[in-house]
């Protein structure tokens, strides 16, 4: 079991942030279904009124944390993406960023995997769709340019994310569940090369 998650708040350590950190810890310890509002409130030292004021319910609280961590994951590869010169460099930066973040934030990564389907099926589903569209929008623009230049295969738009991250996600899940011992980042170059080979013309 990982030690208590240590995350740096993006703002002063407010009651809202305490609740988010508490939710992360509780889901890590008890799973999504086993975590209750009372567990989260008690660990954060917060009142039930404050929890409902900030989030309304457990589902919204978990979704808020999910989106915060999703942003943190994307930020991990932002600098490398901005410096990429070719579409192959972009794919490499994308994969390196993904497996690098998981390798350095295993507790948070487990949370994202555990909560993703619940967020996708809940009241925040449309927001998740919009966030994913924004997240992959620039990448799809670059892929389109790569197709026009003859560097990338023309494939159904919805298949690219699976081809680019499917193998990385599979390995990350295996590592997080202790089925393999090497950190995903140890194989970043190999996974990035596999992603590129999957879509290159």
JSON list of C-alpha atoms in Angstrom, two decimals:
[
{"chain": "A", "resi": 1, "resn": "UNK", "atom": "CA", "xyz": [0.00, 0.00, 0.00]},
{"chain": "A", "resi": 2, "resn": "UNK", "atom": "CA", "xyz": [1.31, 3.43, -0.86]},
{"chain": "A", "resi": 3, "resn": "UNK", "atom": "CA", "xyz": [1.95, 5.88, 1.97]},
{"chain": "A", "resi": 4, "resn": "UNK", "atom": "CA", "xyz": [-0.51, 8.69, 2.52]},
{"chain": "A", "resi": 5, "resn": "UNK", "atom": "CA", "xyz": [-0.70, 10.70, -0.73]},
{"chain": "A", "resi": 6, "resn": "UNK", "atom": "CA", "xyz": [1.29, 13.91, -0.67]},
{"chain": "A", "resi": 7, "resn": "UNK", "atom": "CA", "xyz": [0.03, 16.49, -3.14]},
{"chain": "A", "resi": 8, "resn": "UNK", "atom": "CA", "xyz": [0.83, 20.15, -3.36]},
{"chain": "A", "resi": 9, "resn": "UNK", "atom": "CA", "xyz": [-2.28, 22.30, -3.35]},
{"chain": "A", "resi": 10, "resn": "UNK", "atom": "CA", "xyz": [-2.64, 24.84, -6.10]},
{"chain": "A", "resi": 11, "resn": "UNK", "atom": "CA", "xyz": [-3.98, 27.35, -3.56]},
{"chain": "A", "resi": 12, "resn": "UNK", "atom": "CA", "xyz": [-3.58, 27.88, 0.21]},
{"chain": "A", "resi": 13, "resn": "UNK", "atom": "CA", "xyz": [-4.47, 24.76, 2.14]},
{"chain": "A", "resi": 14, "resn": "UNK", "atom": "CA", "xyz": [-8.16, 25.50, 2.34]},
{"chain": "A", "resi": 15, "resn": "UNK", "atom": "CA", "xyz": [-10.95, 23.39, 3.71]},
{"chain": "A", "resi": 16, "resn": "UNK", "atom": "CA", "xyz": [-11.86, 22.49, 0.13]},
{"chain": "A", "resi": 17, "resn": "UNK", "atom": "CA", "xyz": [-8.35, 21.17, -0.47]},
{"chain": "A", "resi": 18, "resn": "UNK", "atom": "CA", "xyz": [-8.44, 19.19, 2.77]},
{"chain": "A", "resi": 19, "resn": "UNK", "atom": "CA", "xyz": [-11.61, 17.50, 1.57]},
{"chain": "A", "resi": 20, "resn": "UNK", "atom": "CA", "xyz": [-10.03, 16.65, -1.79]},
{"chain": "A", "resi": 21, "resn": "UNK", "atom": "CA", "xyz": [-6.93, 15.20, -0.14]},
{"chain": "A", "resi": 22, "resn": "UNK", "atom": "CA", "xyz": [-9.11, 13.30, 2.29]},
{"chain": "A", "resi": 23, "resn": "UNK", "atom": "CA", "xyz": [-11.15, 11.85, -0.56]},
{"chain": "A", "resi": 24, "resn": "UNK", "atom": "CA", "xyz": [-7.98, 10.68, -2.30]},
{"chain": "A", "resi": 25, "resn": "UNK", "atom": "CA", "xyz": [-6.75, 8.99, 0.84]},
{"chain": "A", "resi": 26, "resn": "UNK", "atom": "CA", "xyz": [-10.10, 7.35, 1.63]},
{"chain": "A", "resi": 27, "resn": "UNK", "atom": "CA", "xyz": [-10.58, 5.98, -1.89]},
{"chain": "A", "resi": 28, "resn": "UNK", "atom": "CA", "xyz": [-7.00, 4.66, -1.79]},
{"chain": "A", "resi": 29, "resn": "UNK", "atom": "CA", "xyz": [-7.72, 2.87, 1.49]},
{"chain": "A", "resi": 30, "resn": "UNK", "atom": "CA", "xyz": [-11.32, 1.73, 1.01]},
{"chain": "A", "resi": 31, "resn": "UNK", "atom": "CA", "xyz": [-12.12, 1.90, -2.70]},
{"chain": "A", "resi": 32, "resn": "UNK", "atom": "CA", "xyz": [-14.76, 4.05, -4.36]},
{"chain": "A", "resi": 33, "resn": "UNK", "atom": "CA", "xyz": [-17.78, 2.08, -3.17]},
{"chain": "A", "resi": 34, "resn": "UNK", "atom": "CA", "xyz": [-16.37, 1.67, 0.34]},
{"chain": "A", "resi": 35, "resn": "UNK", "atom": "CA", "xyz": [-15.69, 5.37, 0.83]},
{"chain": "A", "resi": 36, "resn": "UNK", "atom": "CA", "xyz": [-18.45, 7.35, 2.49]},
{"chain": "A", "resi": 37, "resn": "UNK", "atom": "CA", "xyz": [-19.10, 11.05, 2.92]},
{"chain": "A", "resi": 38, "resn": "UNK", "atom": "CA", "xyz": [-18.64, 10.63, 6.67]},
{"chain": "A", "resi": 39, "resn": "UNK", "atom": "CA", "xyz": [-15.20, 9.04, 6.19]},
{"chain": "A", "resi": 40, "resn": "UNK", "atom": "CA", "xyz": [-14.07, 11.92, 4.02]},
{"chain": "A", "resi": 41, "resn": "UNK", "atom": "CA", "xyz": [-15.52, 14.57, 6.33]},
{"chain": "A", "resi": 42, "resn": "UNK", "atom": "CA", "xyz": [-14.02, 13.01, 9.45]},
{"chain": "A", "resi": 43, "resn": "UNK", "atom": "CA", "xyz": [-10.52, 12.63, 8.00]},
{"chain": "A", "resi": 44, "resn": "UNK", "atom": "CA", "xyz": [-10.56, 16.22, 6.71]},
{"chain": "A", "resi": 45, "resn": "UNK", "atom": "CA", "xyz": [-11.77, 17.53, 10.07]},
{"chain": "A", "resi": 46, "resn": "UNK", "atom": "CA", "xyz": [-14.56, 19.31, 8.22]},
{"chain": "A", "resi": 47, "resn": "UNK", "atom": "CA", "xyz": [-18.24, 19.77, 8.90]},
{"chain": "A", "resi": 48, "resn": "UNK", "atom": "CA", "xyz": [-20.82, 18.02, 6.77]},
{"chain": "A", "resi": 49, "resn": "UNK", "atom": "CA", "xyz": [-22.21, 21.44, 5.91]},
{"chain": "A", "resi": 50, "resn": "UNK", "atom": "CA", "xyz": [-18.85, 22.56, 4.53]},
{"chain": "A", "resi": 51, "resn": "UNK", "atom": "CA", "xyz": [-18.54, 19.43, 2.42]},
{"chain": "A", "resi": 52, "resn": "UNK", "atom": "CA", "xyz": [-21.98, 19.92, 0.89]},
{"chain": "A", "resi": 53, "resn": "UNK", "atom": "CA", "xyz": [-21.26, 23.62, 0.40]},
{"chain": "A", "resi": 54, "resn": "UNK", "atom": "CA", "xyz": [-18.16, 22.91, -1.67]},
{"chain": "A", "resi": 55, "resn": "UNK", "atom": "CA", "xyz": [-19.29, 19.83, -3.57]},
{"chain": "A", "resi": 56, "resn": "UNK", "atom": "CA", "xyz": [-22.94, 18.99, -2.98]},
{"chain": "A", "resi": 57, "resn": "UNK", "atom": "CA", "xyz": [-22.40, 15.23, -2.75]},
{"chain": "A", "resi": 58, "resn": "UNK", "atom": "CA", "xyz": [-19.79, 12.48, -2.89]},
{"chain": "A", "resi": 59, "resn": "UNK", "atom": "CA", "xyz": [-20.06, 12.06, -6.66]},
{"chain": "A", "resi": 60, "resn": "UNK", "atom": "CA", "xyz": [-19.29, 15.74, -7.28]},
{"chain": "A", "resi": 61, "resn": "UNK", "atom": "CA", "xyz": [-16.39, 15.66, -4.82]},
{"chain": "A", "resi": 62, "resn": "UNK", "atom": "CA", "xyz": [-14.79, 12.66, -6.55]},
{"chain": "A", "resi": 63, "resn": "UNK", "atom": "CA", "xyz": [-15.38, 14.26, -9.94]},
{"chain": "A", "resi": 64, "resn": "UNK", "atom": "CA", "xyz": [-13.72, 17.51, -8.79]},
{"chain": "A", "resi": 65, "resn": "UNK", "atom": "CA", "xyz": [-10.66, 15.55, -7.66]},
{"chain": "A", "resi": 66, "resn": "UNK", "atom": "CA", "xyz": [-10.69, 13.53, -10.87]},
{"chain": "A", "resi": 67, "resn": "UNK", "atom": "CA", "xyz": [-10.56, 16.67, -13.02]},
{"chain": "A", "resi": 68, "resn": "UNK", "atom": "CA", "xyz": [-7.87, 18.24, -10.84]},
{"chain": "A", "resi": 69, "resn": "UNK", "atom": "CA", "xyz": [-5.66, 15.19, -11.25]},
{"chain": "A", "resi": 70, "resn": "UNK", "atom": "CA", "xyz": [-6.40, 14.99, -14.97]},
{"chain": "A", "resi": 71, "resn": "UNK", "atom": "CA", "xyz": [-5.12, 18.55, -15.33]},
{"chain": "A", "resi": 72, "resn": "UNK", "atom": "CA", "xyz": [-2.01, 17.66, -13.33]},
{"chain": "A", "resi": 73, "resn": "UNK", "atom": "CA", "xyz": [-1.36, 14.68, -15.58]},
{"chain": "A", "resi": 74, "resn": "UNK", "atom": "CA", "xyz": [-1.62, 16.82, -18.71]},
{"chain": "A", "resi": 75, "resn": "UNK", "atom": "CA", "xyz": [0.62, 19.53, -17.25]},
{"chain": "A", "resi": 76, "resn": "UNK", "atom": "CA", "xyz": [3.34, 16.90, -16.72]},
{"chain": "A", "resi": 77, "resn": "UNK", "atom": "CA", "xyz": [3.99, 16.71, -20.47]},
{"chain": "A", "resi": 78, "resn": "UNK", "atom": "CA", "xyz": [3.10, 20.29, -21.41]},
{"chain": "A", "resi": 79, "resn": "UNK", "atom": "CA", "xyz": [6.67, 21.62, -21.64]},
{"chain": "A", "resi": 80, "resn": "UNK", "atom": "CA", "xyz": [7.85, 18.69, -23.76]},
{"chain": "A", "resi": 81, "resn": "UNK", "atom": "CA", "xyz": [4.85, 19.03, -26.06]},
{"chain": "A", "resi": 82, "resn": "UNK", "atom": "CA", "xyz": [5.53, 22.72, -26.59]},
{"chain": "A", "resi": 83, "resn": "UNK", "atom": "CA", "xyz": [9.13, 21.96, -27.62]},
{"chain": "A", "resi": 84, "resn": "UNK", "atom": "CA", "xyz": [8.25, 19.12, -30.01]},
{"chain": "A", "resi": 85, "resn": "UNK", "atom": "CA", "xyz": [9.23, 19.85, -33.62]},
{"chain": "A", "resi": 86, "resn": "UNK", "atom": "CA", "xyz": [7.71, 16.90, -35.46]},
{"chain": "A", "resi": 87, "resn": "UNK", "atom": "CA", "xyz": [4.58, 14.79, -35.10]},
{"chain": "A", "resi": 88, "resn": "UNK", "atom": "CA", "xyz": [6.79, 11.90, -33.94]},
{"chain": "A", "resi": 89, "resn": "UNK", "atom": "CA", "xyz": [8.24, 14.18, -31.24]},
{"chain": "A", "resi": 90, "resn": "UNK", "atom": "CA", "xyz": [4.70, 15.10, -30.19]},
{"chain": "A", "resi": 91, "resn": "UNK", "atom": "CA", "xyz": [3.71, 11.45, -29.81]},
{"chain": "A", "resi": 92, "resn": "UNK", "atom": "CA", "xyz": [6.89, 10.74, -27.87]},
{"chain": "A", "resi": 93, "resn": "UNK", "atom": "CA", "xyz": [6.28, 13.67, -25.51]},
{"chain": "A", "resi": 94, "resn": "UNK", "atom": "CA", "xyz": [2.66, 12.62, -25.07]},
{"chain": "A", "resi": 95, "resn": "UNK", "atom": "CA", "xyz": [3.57, 9.06, -24.07]},
{"chain": "A", "resi": 96, "resn": "UNK", "atom": "CA", "xyz": [6.57, 10.06, -21.94]},
{"chain": "A", "resi": 97, "resn": "UNK", "atom": "CA", "xyz": [4.38, 12.53, -20.08]},
{"chain": "A", "resi": 98, "resn": "UNK", "atom": "CA", "xyz": [1.67, 9.97, -19.47]},
{"chain": "A", "resi": 99, "resn": "UNK", "atom": "CA", "xyz": [3.88, 7.18, -18.12]},
{"chain": "A", "resi": 100, "resn": "UNK", "atom": "CA", "xyz": [6.12, 9.65, -16.28]},
{"chain": "A", "resi": 101, "resn": "UNK", "atom": "CA", "xyz": [3.20, 11.09, -14.34]},
{"chain": "A", "resi": 102, "resn": "UNK", "atom": "CA", "xyz": [1.87, 7.64, -13.44]},
{"chain": "A", "resi": 103, "resn": "UNK", "atom": "CA", "xyz": [5.33, 6.54, -12.32]},
{"chain": "A", "resi": 104, "resn": "UNK", "atom": "CA", "xyz": [5.70, 9.55, -10.01]},
{"chain": "A", "resi": 105, "resn": "UNK", "atom": "CA", "xyz": [2.07, 9.65, -8.80]},
{"chain": "A", "resi": 106, "resn": "UNK", "atom": "CA", "xyz": [0.88, 6.04, -8.42]},
{"chain": "A", "resi": 107, "resn": "UNK", "atom": "CA", "xyz": [-1.75, 6.82, -5.78]},
{"chain": "A", "resi": 108, "resn": "UNK", "atom": "CA", "xyz": [-3.30, 9.54, -7.91]},
{"chain": "A", "resi": 109, "resn": "UNK", "atom": "CA", "xyz": [-3.13, 7.33, -11.01]},
{"chain": "A", "resi": 110, "resn": "UNK", "atom": "CA", "xyz": [-5.00, 4.54, -9.22]},
{"chain": "A", "resi": 111, "resn": "UNK", "atom": "CA", "xyz": [-7.67, 7.06, -8.30]},
{"chain": "A", "resi": 112, "resn": "UNK", "atom": "CA", "xyz": [-8.06, 8.20, -11.91]},
{"chain": "A", "resi": 113, "resn": "UNK", "atom": "CA", "xyz": [-8.45, 4.65, -13.16]},
{"chain": "A", "resi": 114, "resn": "UNK", "atom": "CA", "xyz": [-10.84, 3.74, -10.34]},
{"chain": "A", "resi": 115, "resn": "UNK", "atom": "CA", "xyz": [-13.13, 6.74, -10.71]},
{"chain": "A", "resi": 116, "resn": "UNK", "atom": "CA", "xyz": [-13.09, 7.30, -14.48]},
{"chain": "A", "resi": 117, "resn": "UNK", "atom": "CA", "xyz": [-16.10, 5.11, -15.31]},
{"chain": "A", "resi": 118, "resn": "UNK", "atom": "CA", "xyz": [-18.13, 6.62, -12.47]},
{"chain": "A", "resi": 119, "resn": "UNK", "atom": "CA", "xyz": [-17.42, 10.16, -13.68]},
{"chain": "A", "resi": 120, "resn": "UNK", "atom": "CA", "xyz": [-18.19, 9.16, -17.27]},
{"chain": "A", "resi": 121, "resn": "UNK", "atom": "CA", "xyz": [-21.58, 7.77, -16.22]},
{"chain": "A", "resi": 122, "resn": "UNK", "atom": "CA", "xyz": [-22.49, 10.50, -13.74]},
{"chain": "A", "resi": 123, "resn": "UNK", "atom": "CA", "xyz": [-23.68, 14.08, -13.78]},
{"chain": "A", "resi": 124, "resn": "UNK", "atom": "CA", "xyz": [-20.24, 15.29, -14.90]},
{"chain": "A", "resi": 125, "resn": "UNK", "atom": "CA", "xyz": [-20.22, 13.16, -18.06]},
{"chain": "A", "resi": 126, "resn": "UNK", "atom": "CA", "xyz": [-20.66, 16.12, -20.39]},
{"chain": "A", "resi": 127, "resn": "UNK", "atom": "CA", "xyz": [-17.88, 18.05, -18.66]},
{"chain": "A", "resi": 128, "resn": "UNK", "atom": "CA", "xyz": [-15.59, 15.03, -19.05]},
{"chain": "A", "resi": 129, "resn": "UNK", "atom": "CA", "xyz": [-16.46, 14.86, -22.75]},
{"chain": "A", "resi": 130, "resn": "UNK", "atom": "CA", "xyz": [-15.62, 18.54, -23.15]},
{"chain": "A", "resi": 131, "resn": "UNK", "atom": "CA", "xyz": [-12.39, 18.20, -21.21]},
{"chain": "A", "resi": 132, "resn": "UNK", "atom": "CA", "xyz": [-11.30, 15.23, -23.30]},
{"chain": "A", "resi": 133, "resn": "UNK", "atom": "CA", "xyz": [-12.13, 17.16, -26.46]},
{"chain": "A", "resi": 134, "resn": "UNK", "atom": "CA", "xyz": [-9.95, 20.04, -25.28]},
{"chain": "A", "resi": 135, "resn": "UNK", "atom": "CA", "xyz": [-7.26, 17.64, -24.08]},
{"chain": "A", "resi": 136, "resn": "UNK", "atom": "CA", "xyz": [-6.96, 15.84, -27.41]},
{"chain": "A", "resi": 137, "resn": "UNK", "atom": "CA", "xyz": [-8.04, 18.71, -29.64]},
{"chain": "A", "resi": 138, "resn": "UNK", "atom": "CA", "xyz": [-4.56, 20.04, -30.33]},
{"chain": "A", "resi": 139, "resn": "UNK", "atom": "CA", "xyz": [-3.25, 16.53, -30.83]},
{"chain": "A", "resi": 140, "resn": "UNK", "atom": "CA", "xyz": [-5.93, 15.79, -33.42]},
{"chain": "A", "resi": 141, "resn": "UNK", "atom": "CA", "xyz": [-5.02, 19.02, -35.23]},
{"chain": "A", "resi": 142, "resn": "UNK", "atom": "CA", "xyz": [-1.40, 17.88, -35.39]},
{"chain": "A", "resi": 143, "resn": "UNK", "atom": "CA", "xyz": [-2.42, 14.40, -36.49]},
{"chain": "A", "resi": 144, "resn": "UNK", "atom": "CA", "xyz": [-4.50, 15.91, -39.29]},
{"chain": "A", "resi": 145, "resn": "UNK", "atom": "CA", "xyz": [-1.47, 17.90, -40.45]},
{"chain": "A", "resi": 146, "resn": "UNK", "atom": "CA", "xyz": [0.58, 14.70, -40.28]},
{"chain": "A", "resi": 147, "resn": "UNK", "atom": "CA", "xyz": [-1.96, 12.89, -42.43]},
{"chain": "A", "resi": 148, "resn": "UNK", "atom": "CA", "xyz": [-1.92, 15.67, -45.02]},
{"chain": "A", "resi": 149, "resn": "UNK", "atom": "CA", "xyz": [1.90, 15.57, -45.07]},
{"chain": "A", "resi": 150, "resn": "UNK", "atom": "CA", "xyz": [1.88, 11.80, -45.54]},
{"chain": "A", "resi": 151, "resn": "UNK", "atom": "CA", "xyz": [3.51, 11.02, -42.18]},
{"chain": "A", "resi": 152, "resn": "UNK", "atom": "CA", "xyz": [0.46, 9.62, -40.36]},
{"chain": "A", "resi": 153, "resn": "UNK", "atom": "CA", "xyz": [-2.09, 7.01, -41.42]},
{"chain": "A", "resi": 154, "resn": "UNK", "atom": "CA", "xyz": [-5.63, 8.25, -42.00]},
{"chain": "A", "resi": 155, "resn": "UNK", "atom": "CA", "xyz": [-7.71, 6.36, -39.46]},
{"chain": "A", "resi": 156, "resn": "UNK", "atom": "CA", "xyz": [-11.06, 6.88, -37.71]},
{"chain": "A", "resi": 157, "resn": "UNK", "atom": "CA", "xyz": [-10.59, 9.81, -35.35]},
{"chain": "A", "resi": 158, "resn": "UNK", "atom": "CA", "xyz": [-11.81, 7.93, -32.31]},
{"chain": "A", "resi": 159, "resn": "UNK", "atom": "CA", "xyz": [-9.16, 5.20, -32.64]},
{"chain": "A", "resi": 160, "resn": "UNK", "atom": "CA", "xyz": [-6.06, 7.39, -32.22]},
{"chain": "A", "resi": 161, "resn": "UNK", "atom": "CA", "xyz": [-6.24, 7.73, -28.42]},
{"chain": "A", "resi": 162, "resn": "UNK", "atom": "CA", "xyz": [-6.38, 3.96, -28.03]},
{"chain": "A", "resi": 163, "resn": "UNK", "atom": "CA", "xyz": [-3.48, 3.42, -30.40]},
{"chain": "A", "resi": 164, "resn": "UNK", "atom": "CA", "xyz": [-1.37, 6.12, -28.78]},
{"chain": "A", "resi": 165, "resn": "UNK", "atom": "CA", "xyz": [-2.03, 5.34, -25.11]},
{"chain": "A", "resi": 166, "resn": "UNK", "atom": "CA", "xyz": [-3.58, 1.87, -25.06]},
{"chain": "A", "resi": 167, "resn": "UNK", "atom": "CA", "xyz": [-0.31, -0.01, -24.59]},
{"chain": "A", "resi": 168, "resn": "UNK", "atom": "CA", "xyz": [0.97, 2.53, -22.07]},
{"chain": "A", "resi": 169, "resn": "UNK", "atom": "CA", "xyz": [-2.24, 2.38, -20.07]},
{"chain": "A", "resi": 170, "resn": "UNK", "atom": "CA", "xyz": [-2.19, -1.41, -20.07]},
{"chain": "A", "resi": 171, "resn": "UNK", "atom": "CA", "xyz": [1.36, -1.46, -18.71]},
{"chain": "A", "resi": 172, "resn": "UNK", "atom": "CA", "xyz": [0.60, 1.27, -16.16]},
{"chain": "A", "resi": 173, "resn": "UNK", "atom": "CA", "xyz": [-2.35, -0.72, -14.84]},
{"chain": "A", "resi": 174, "resn": "UNK", "atom": "CA", "xyz": [-0.19, -3.83, -14.59]},
{"chain": "A", "resi": 175, "resn": "UNK", "atom": "CA", "xyz": [2.44, -1.92, -12.61]},
{"chain": "A", "resi": 176, "resn": "UNK", "atom": "CA", "xyz": [-0.10, -0.29, -10.32]},
{"chain": "A", "resi": 177, "resn": "UNK", "atom": "CA", "xyz": [-1.58, -3.71, -9.52]},
{"chain": "A", "resi": 178, "resn": "UNK", "atom": "CA", "xyz": [1.94, -5.11, -8.87]},
{"chain": "A", "resi": 179, "resn": "UNK", "atom": "CA", "xyz": [1.80, -7.57, -11.76]},
{"chain": "A", "resi": 180, "resn": "UNK", "atom": "CA", "xyz": [5.06, -6.14, -13.14]},
{"chain": "A", "resi": 181, "resn": "UNK", "atom": "CA", "xyz": [7.91, -4.57, -11.19]},
{"chain": "A", "resi": 182, "resn": "UNK", "atom": "CA", "xyz": [9.52, -2.00, -13.51]},
{"chain": "A", "resi": 183, "resn": "UNK", "atom": "CA", "xyz": [8.10, 1.52, -13.43]},
{"chain": "A", "resi": 184, "resn": "UNK", "atom": "CA", "xyz": [6.33, 2.58, -16.63]},
{"chain": "A", "resi": 185, "resn": "UNK", "atom": "CA", "xyz": [8.86, 5.38, -17.07]},
{"chain": "A", "resi": 186, "resn": "UNK", "atom": "CA", "xyz": [11.58, 2.74, -17.47]},
{"chain": "A", "resi": 187, "resn": "UNK", "atom": "CA", "xyz": [9.92, 1.69, -20.71]},
{"chain": "A", "resi": 188, "resn": "UNK", "atom": "CA", "xyz": [8.82, 5.14, -21.90]},
{"chain": "A", "resi": 189, "resn": "UNK", "atom": "CA", "xyz": [11.00, 5.13, -25.03]},
{"chain": "A", "resi": 190, "resn": "UNK", "atom": "CA", "xyz": [9.78, 1.67, -26.05]},
{"chain": "A", "resi": 191, "resn": "UNK", "atom": "CA", "xyz": [6.13, 2.58, -25.45]},
{"chain": "A", "resi": 192, "resn": "UNK", "atom": "CA", "xyz": [6.51, 5.85, -27.34]},
{"chain": "A", "resi": 193, "resn": "UNK", "atom": "CA", "xyz": [8.08, 4.02, -30.28]},
{"chain": "A", "resi": 194, "resn": "UNK", "atom": "CA", "xyz": [5.23, 1.48, -30.27]},
{"chain": "A", "resi": 195, "resn": "UNK", "atom": "CA", "xyz": [2.66, 4.31, -30.29]},
{"chain": "A", "resi": 196, "resn": "UNK", "atom": "CA", "xyz": [4.37, 6.00, -33.22]},
{"chain": "A", "resi": 197, "resn": "UNK", "atom": "CA", "xyz": [4.64, 2.75, -35.18]},
{"chain": "A", "resi": 198, "resn": "UNK", "atom": "CA", "xyz": [0.90, 2.20, -34.67]},
{"chain": "A", "resi": 199, "resn": "UNK", "atom": "CA", "xyz": [-0.06, 5.37, -36.55]},
{"chain": "A", "resi": 200, "resn": "UNK", "atom": "CA", "xyz": [2.79, 6.27, -38.84]},
{"chain": "A", "resi": 201, "resn": "UNK", "atom": "CA", "xyz": [2.21, 6.04, -42.58]}
]
